[in-house]
Amino acid sequence: MPTAQHFKHPVTTAQSAIDALAECTGLSKAELKACFSKGAVWLTQGKQKPARLRRVKKNLNVGDLIELYYNPAVLQEDATAPTLMLDQQQYSIWFKPRGMLSQGSKWGDHTALYRWVEMNYRAENETAPRQAWITHRLDRATAGLQILAHTKKLAQTLTHLFEQHQIHKQYQAIVHGEFPAEVQSYRTPIDDKPATTHVQRLQYEPDRNISQVRVTIESGRKHQIRKHLSQAGFPIVGDRLYGDESLDAALRIEQRPDLQLTAYRLQFTCPINGEPIEIELSDEQLDLLQLTHNTIPEPG
């Protein structure tokens, strides 16, 4: 069987979802149950959009379309556990480690933050799993703070707060080069949409010619920080899309580092009780390269 295969099965007789896939794939029911649990099975009914299907005994009707995106390599992946930072019952804040997805793909979602929480997290007094909805995203290679909603209503509320810039996110990054001492603002559109990024130098290490910077964004375009810093001539260390491999290699470390970008601070007003919320990662949780003793600090 190929490493990855897409099975499509138009339903011609009423049957359960797992029976339909067993019939068209040749996989065992034990293998298929894992595919359902890990988010690789999709169902289209009538004119509805395809939706992820987890119920193995779901009764299918004639005319339905069931699909399996089968990739053993994806299904066998494990995720490093995230760290719970705050639990407000209707929403929670997590530290997502590098390598963990914010959302899944058609091939599976078990290594995505929201699904990991649904499968693994229970508060002390909870006996049933808690559903989770993503309200904003971080790149797979980016570590940092992420908010999950646990009701559809809170998901809509938090998404609206992000759109209205009422939830403030800050990042820290290690970049190549001596970043200017003055705050720099970049406004080059991304995908023909407005994008504004403000960057402040925290410290500079001449020995390896790298700077630690704080980043604030006014918009949330895909790869916004990575693109703006690269375009400005200060690529993020370890950025395999927009960075410079030769500069990374010159850092004199054993292997090329992971993307040196972390979402480290969240500030907003709690939509449930109106209290101010401020969550900030510790220096250890930043998981960034340490600048050496001959660092030049930001003046003042």
GROMACS .gro file of C-alpha atoms in nm:
model
  300
    1MET     CA    1   0.000   0.000   0.000
    2PRO     CA    2   0.136   0.348  -0.084
    3THR     CA    3   0.271   0.560   0.198
    4ALA     CA    4  -0.024   0.796   0.160
    5GLN     CA    5  -0.355   0.716  -0.005
    6HIS     CA    6  -0.687   0.892  -0.045
    7PHE     CA    7  -0.991   0.661  -0.038
    8LYS     CA    8  -1.328   0.790  -0.165
    9HIS     CA    9  -1.636   0.576  -0.118
   10PRO     CA   10  -1.975   0.689  -0.254
   11VAL     CA   11  -2.236   0.514  -0.039
   12THR     CA   12  -2.473   0.296  -0.242
   13THR     CA   13  -2.634   0.105   0.042
   14ALA     CA   14  -2.716   0.203   0.400
   15GLN     CA   15  -2.434   0.089   0.631
   16SER     CA   16  -2.215   0.207   0.916
   17ALA     CA   17  -1.919   0.433   0.850
   18ILE     CA   18  -1.660   0.178   0.962
   19ASP     CA   19  -1.817  -0.097   0.750
   20ALA     CA   20  -1.810   0.128   0.445
   21LEU     CA   21  -1.440   0.203   0.489
   22ALA     CA   22  -1.351  -0.158   0.569
   23GLU     CA   23  -1.516  -0.252   0.241
   24CYS     CA   24  -1.325  -0.004   0.026
   25THR     CA   25  -0.984   0.010   0.198
   26GLY     CA   26  -0.899  -0.342   0.311
   27LEU     CA   27  -0.781  -0.201   0.646
   28SER     CA   28  -0.870  -0.377   0.969
   29LYS     CA   29  -1.136  -0.225   1.192
   30ALA     CA   30  -0.874  -0.166   1.460
   31GLU     CA   31  -0.669   0.038   1.211
   32LEU     CA   32  -0.979   0.224   1.099
   33LYS     CA   33  -1.085   0.312   1.453
   34ALA     CA   34  -0.752   0.488   1.497
   35CYS     CA   35  -0.813   0.677   1.171
   36PHE     CA   36  -1.152   0.798   1.301
   37SER     CA   37  -1.008   0.903   1.636
   38LYS     CA   38  -0.714   1.083   1.479
   39GLY     CA   39  -0.925   1.286   1.237
   40ALA     CA   40  -0.846   1.127   0.901
   41VAL     CA   41  -1.208   1.040   0.807
   42TRP     CA   42  -1.441   1.287   0.635
   43LEU     CA   43  -1.812   1.271   0.549
   44THR     CA   44  -2.006   1.469   0.289
   45GLN     CA   45  -2.384   1.459   0.305
   46GLY     CA   46  -2.587   1.618   0.028
   47LYS     CA   47  -2.473   1.973  -0.046
   48GLN     CA   48  -2.303   2.016   0.290
   49LYS     CA   49  -1.930   2.077   0.314
   50PRO     CA   50  -1.712   1.778   0.407
   51ALA     CA   51  -1.690   1.739   0.785
   52ARG     CA   52  -1.451   1.537   0.999
   53LEU     CA   53  -1.618   1.218   1.123
   54ARG     CA   54  -1.518   1.042   1.445
   55ARG     CA   55  -1.819   0.817   1.510
   56VAL     CA   56  -1.731   0.475   1.374
   57LYS     CA   57  -2.093   0.353   1.397
   58LYS     CA   58  -2.240   0.656   1.220
   59ASN     CA   59  -2.520   0.534   0.990
   60LEU     CA   60  -2.458   0.640   0.632
   61ASN     CA   61  -2.728   0.700   0.373
   62VAL     CA   62  -2.729   0.633   0.002
   63GLY     CA   63  -2.568   0.929  -0.171
   64ASP     CA   64  -2.329   1.014   0.115
   65LEU     CA   65  -1.957   1.031   0.042
   66ILE     CA   66  -1.711   0.901   0.299
   67GLU     CA   67  -1.337   0.963   0.256
   68LEU     CA   68  -1.023   0.847   0.430
   69TYR     CA   69  -0.695   1.035   0.401
   70TYR     CA   70  -0.463   0.755   0.503
   71ASN     CA   71  -0.101   0.836   0.578
   72PRO     CA   72   0.069   0.603   0.828
   73ALA     CA   73   0.350   0.852   0.888
   74VAL     CA   74   0.102   1.120   0.997
   75LEU     CA   75  -0.110   0.880   1.201
   76GLN     CA   76   0.196   0.757   1.391
   77GLU     CA   77   0.314   1.106   1.488
   78ASP     CA   78   0.319   1.200   1.855
   79ALA     CA   79   0.291   1.550   1.995
   80THR     CA   80   0.489   1.699   2.281
   81ALA     CA   81   0.239   1.782   2.553
   82PRO     CA   82   0.139   2.147   2.587
   83THR     CA   83   0.137   2.325   2.924
   84LEU     CA   84  -0.182   2.462   3.079
   85MET     CA   85  -0.136   2.827   3.181
   86LEU     CA   86  -0.494   2.925   3.277
   87ASP     CA   87  -0.828   2.742   3.289
   88GLN     CA   88  -1.144   2.955   3.291
   89GLN     CA   89  -1.374   2.658   3.213
   90GLN     CA   90  -1.526   2.824   2.906
   91TYR     CA   91  -1.180   2.895   2.768
   92SER     CA   92  -0.823   2.804   2.853
   93ILE     CA   93  -0.475   2.930   2.772
   94TRP     CA   94  -0.196   2.690   2.678
   95PHE     CA   95   0.173   2.704   2.600
   96LYS     CA   96   0.203   2.531   2.262
   97PRO     CA   97   0.548   2.377   2.209
   98ARG     CA   98   0.733   2.399   1.880
   99GLY     CA   99   0.629   2.126   1.639
  100MET     CA  100   0.269   2.108   1.763
  101LEU     CA  101   0.003   2.212   1.514
  102SER     CA  102  -0.258   2.477   1.591
  103GLN     CA  103  -0.507   2.302   1.367
  104GLY     CA  104  -0.513   1.970   1.187
  105SER     CA  105  -0.500   1.881   0.819
  106LYS     CA  106  -0.719   1.650   0.614
  107TRP     CA  107  -0.474   1.370   0.703
  108GLY     CA  108  -0.536   1.399   1.076
  109ASP     CA  109  -0.557   1.633   1.373
  110HIS     CA  110  -0.446   1.430   1.675
  111THR     CA  111  -0.123   1.629   1.706
  112ALA     CA  112  -0.307   1.965   1.692
  113LEU     CA  113  -0.339   2.157   2.017
  114TYR     CA  114  -0.721   2.164   2.029
  115ARG     CA  115  -0.752   1.790   1.964
  116TRP     CA  116  -0.475   1.703   2.211
  117VAL     CA  117  -0.671   1.893   2.477
  118GLU     CA  118  -0.996   1.716   2.385
  119MET     CA  119  -0.827   1.376   2.408
  120ASN     CA  120  -0.600   1.427   2.709
  121TYR     CA  121  -0.712   1.707   2.937
  122ARG     CA  122  -0.960   1.683   3.224
  123ALA     CA  123  -0.997   1.929   3.508
  124GLU     CA  124  -1.018   1.776   3.857
  125ASN     CA  125  -1.396   1.765   3.870
  126GLU     CA  126  -1.453   1.668   3.506
  127THR     CA  127  -1.541   1.319   3.387
  128ALA     CA  128  -1.625   1.392   3.022
  129PRO     CA  129  -1.398   1.538   2.755
  130ARG     CA  130  -1.423   1.908   2.686
  131GLN     CA  131  -1.466   2.024   2.327
  132ALA     CA  132  -1.216   2.283   2.208
  133TRP     CA  133  -1.224   2.544   1.933
  134ILE     CA  134  -0.925   2.741   1.804
  135THR     CA  135  -0.961   3.119   1.817
  136HIS     CA  136  -0.623   3.214   1.665
  137ARG     CA  137  -0.328   3.030   1.519
  138LEU     CA  138   0.045   2.993   1.559
  139ASP     CA  139   0.275   2.840   1.299
  140ARG     CA  140   0.377   2.483   1.369
  141ALA     CA  141   0.737   2.598   1.416
  142THR     CA  142   0.638   2.879   1.654
  143ALA     CA  143   0.609   2.816   2.026
  144GLY     CA  144   0.387   3.020   2.250
  145LEU     CA  145   0.061   3.113   2.417
  146GLN     CA  146  -0.263   3.011   2.253
  147ILE     CA  147  -0.626   3.049   2.364
  148LEU     CA  148  -0.879   2.769   2.318
  149ALA     CA  149  -1.254   2.817   2.358
  150HIS     CA  150  -1.466   2.541   2.509
  151THR     CA  151  -1.806   2.663   2.390
  152LYS     CA  152  -1.910   2.784   2.047
  153LYS     CA  153  -2.032   3.110   2.197
  154LEU     CA  154  -1.695   3.182   2.361
  155ALA     CA  155  -1.519   3.087   2.037
  156GLN     CA  156  -1.719   3.354   1.854
  157THR     CA  157  -1.658   3.608   2.131
  158LEU     CA  158  -1.283   3.551   2.143
  159THR     CA  159  -1.251   3.553   1.764
  160HIS     CA  160  -1.433   3.888   1.762
  161LEU     CA  161  -1.199   4.025   2.029
  162PHE     CA  162  -0.898   3.926   1.818
  163GLU     CA  163  -1.052   4.090   1.510
  164GLN     CA  164  -1.113   4.409   1.710
  165HIS     CA  165  -0.751   4.405   1.841
  166GLN     CA  166  -0.874   4.377   2.199
  167ILE     CA  167  -0.649   4.080   2.269
  168HIS     CA  168  -0.287   4.192   2.263
  169LYS     CA  169  -0.014   3.945   2.167
  170GLN     CA  170   0.359   3.997   2.190
  171TYR     CA  171   0.641   3.782   2.060
  172GLN     CA  172   1.012   3.752   2.116
  173ALA     CA  173   1.254   3.639   1.849
  174ILE     CA  174   1.625   3.595   1.785
  175VAL     CA  175   1.725   3.750   1.452
  176HIS     CA  176   2.044   3.773   1.253
  177GLY     CA  177   2.219   4.109   1.250
  178GLU     CA  178   2.240   4.413   1.474
  179PHE     CA  179   1.882   4.532   1.498
  180PRO     CA  180   1.849   4.912   1.532
  181ALA     CA  181   1.813   5.055   1.882
  182GLU     CA  182   1.505   5.250   1.775
  183VAL     CA  183   1.168   5.076   1.736
  184GLN     CA  184   1.108   4.980   1.373
  185SER     CA  185   0.765   4.949   1.210
  186TYR     CA  186   0.705   4.749   0.893
  187ARG     CA  187   0.392   4.793   0.684
  188THR     CA  188   0.451   4.596   0.366
  189PRO     CA  189   0.117   4.433   0.267
  190ILE     CA  190   0.101   4.054   0.284
  191ASP     CA  191  -0.115   3.873   0.028
  192ASP     CA  192  -0.244   4.217  -0.077
  193LYS     CA  193  -0.377   4.280   0.276
  194PRO     CA  194  -0.259   4.548   0.522
  195ALA     CA  195  -0.004   4.423   0.775
  196THR     CA  196   0.178   4.619   1.045
  197THR     CA  197   0.461   4.486   1.262
  198HIS     CA  198   0.645   4.680   1.534
  199VAL     CA  199   0.986   4.552   1.647
  200GLN     CA  200   1.197   4.665   1.944
  201ARG     CA  201   1.551   4.550   2.015
  202LEU     CA  202   1.600   4.399   2.361
  203GLN     CA  203   1.968   4.311   2.333
  204TYR     CA  204   2.244   4.246   2.082
  205GLU     CA  205   2.533   4.000   2.089
  206PRO     CA  206   2.823   4.111   1.866
  207ASP     CA  207   3.007   3.778   1.889
  208ARG     CA  208   2.745   3.592   1.685
  209ASN     CA  209   2.586   3.904   1.536
  210ILE     CA  210   2.236   3.820   1.662
  211SER     CA  211   1.970   4.031   1.832
  212GLN     CA  212   1.685   3.950   2.065
  213VAL     CA  213   1.374   4.150   1.977
  214ARG     CA  214   1.019   4.205   2.099
  215VAL     CA  215   0.749   4.203   1.832
  216THR     CA  216   0.396   4.346   1.838
  217ILE     CA  217   0.158   4.304   1.546
  218GLU     CA  218  -0.154   4.498   1.454
  219SER     CA  219  -0.274   4.230   1.213
  220GLY     CA  220  -0.242   3.855   1.191
  221ARG     CA  221  -0.141   3.766   0.837
  222LYS     CA  222   0.015   3.430   0.762
  223HIS     CA  223   0.390   3.434   0.842
  224GLN     CA  224   0.367   3.810   0.893
  225ILE     CA  225   0.650   3.844   1.144
  226ARG     CA  226   0.877   3.605   0.956
  227LYS     CA  227   0.821   3.782   0.623
  228HIS     CA  228   0.860   4.137   0.756
  229LEU     CA  229   1.181   4.064   0.944
  230SER     CA  230   1.330   3.876   0.650
  231GLN     CA  231   1.240   4.159   0.410
  232ALA     CA  232   1.400   4.408   0.648
  233GLY     CA  233   1.730   4.216   0.642
  234PHE     CA  234   1.694   4.059   0.987
  235PRO     CA  235   1.578   3.701   0.922
  236ILE     CA  236   1.473   3.498   1.224
  237VAL     CA  237   1.730   3.240   1.328
  238GLY     CA  238   1.616   2.890   1.228
  239ASP     CA  239   1.355   3.008   0.976
  240ARG     CA  240   1.356   2.745   0.704
  241LEU     CA  241   1.117   2.937   0.479
  242TYR     CA  242   1.241   3.296   0.493
  243GLY     CA  243   1.573   3.266   0.673
  244ASP     CA  244   1.934   3.211   0.570
  245GLU     CA  245   2.080   2.864   0.620
  246SER     CA  246   2.438   2.989   0.585
  247LEU     CA  247   2.388   3.240   0.867
  248ASP     CA  248   2.231   2.970   1.084
  249ALA     CA  249   2.528   2.741   1.016
  250ALA     CA  250   2.769   3.015   1.127
  251LEU     CA  251   2.622   3.024   1.479
  252ARG     CA  252   2.857   2.747   1.595
  253ILE     CA  253   2.596   2.519   1.746
  254GLU     CA  254   2.563   2.145   1.690
  255GLN     CA  255   2.268   2.159   1.451
  256ARG     CA  256   2.051   2.418   1.283
  257PRO     CA  257   1.822   2.562   1.551
  258ASP     CA  258   1.445   2.553   1.546
  259LEU     CA  259   1.259   2.870   1.452
  260GLN     CA  260   1.353   3.126   1.717
  261LEU     CA  261   1.010   3.285   1.754
  262THR     CA  262   0.785   3.260   2.061
  263ALA     CA  263   0.447   3.418   2.139
  264TYR     CA  264   0.527   3.504   2.499
  265ARG     CA  265   0.263   3.747   2.629
  266LEU     CA  266  -0.116   3.780   2.614
  267GLN     CA  267  -0.315   4.070   2.758
  268PHE     CA  268  -0.694   4.116   2.744
  269THR     CA  269  -1.007   4.163   2.950
  270CYS     CA  270  -1.175   3.836   3.044
  271PRO     CA  271  -1.503   3.815   2.849
  272ILE     CA  272  -1.662   3.616   3.134
  273ASN     CA  273  -1.591   3.822   3.446
  274GLY     CA  274  -1.442   4.145   3.309
  275GLU     CA  275  -1.114   4.102   3.499
  276PRO     CA  276  -0.779   4.187   3.335
  277ILE     CA  277  -0.581   3.886   3.216
  278GLU     CA  278  -0.206   3.899   3.159
  279ILE     CA  279  -0.010   3.581   3.092
  280GLU     CA  280   0.363   3.591   3.026
  281LEU     CA  281   0.606   3.306   2.974
  282SER     CA  282   0.910   3.265   3.196
  283ASP     CA  283   1.258   3.303   3.045
  284GLU     CA  284   1.290   2.924   3.046
  285GLN     CA  285   0.963   2.878   2.859
  286LEU     CA  286   1.071   3.124   2.589
  287ASP     CA  287   1.287   2.842   2.451
  288LEU     CA  288   1.516   3.083   2.264
  289LEU     CA  289   1.891   3.088   2.216
  290GLN     CA  290   2.068   3.247   2.510
  291LEU     CA  291   2.278   3.551   2.425
  292THR     CA  292   2.627   3.540   2.580
  293HIS     CA  293   2.782   3.754   2.852
  294ASN     CA  294   2.916   4.016   2.610
  295THR     CA  295   2.563   4.118   2.522
  296ILE     CA  296   2.499   4.491   2.465
  297PRO     CA  297   2.168   4.576   2.638
  298GLU     CA  298   1.911   4.815   2.503
  299PRO     CA  299   2.011   5.171   2.613
  300GLY     CA  300   1.802   5.313   2.898
   0.00000   0.00000   0.00000
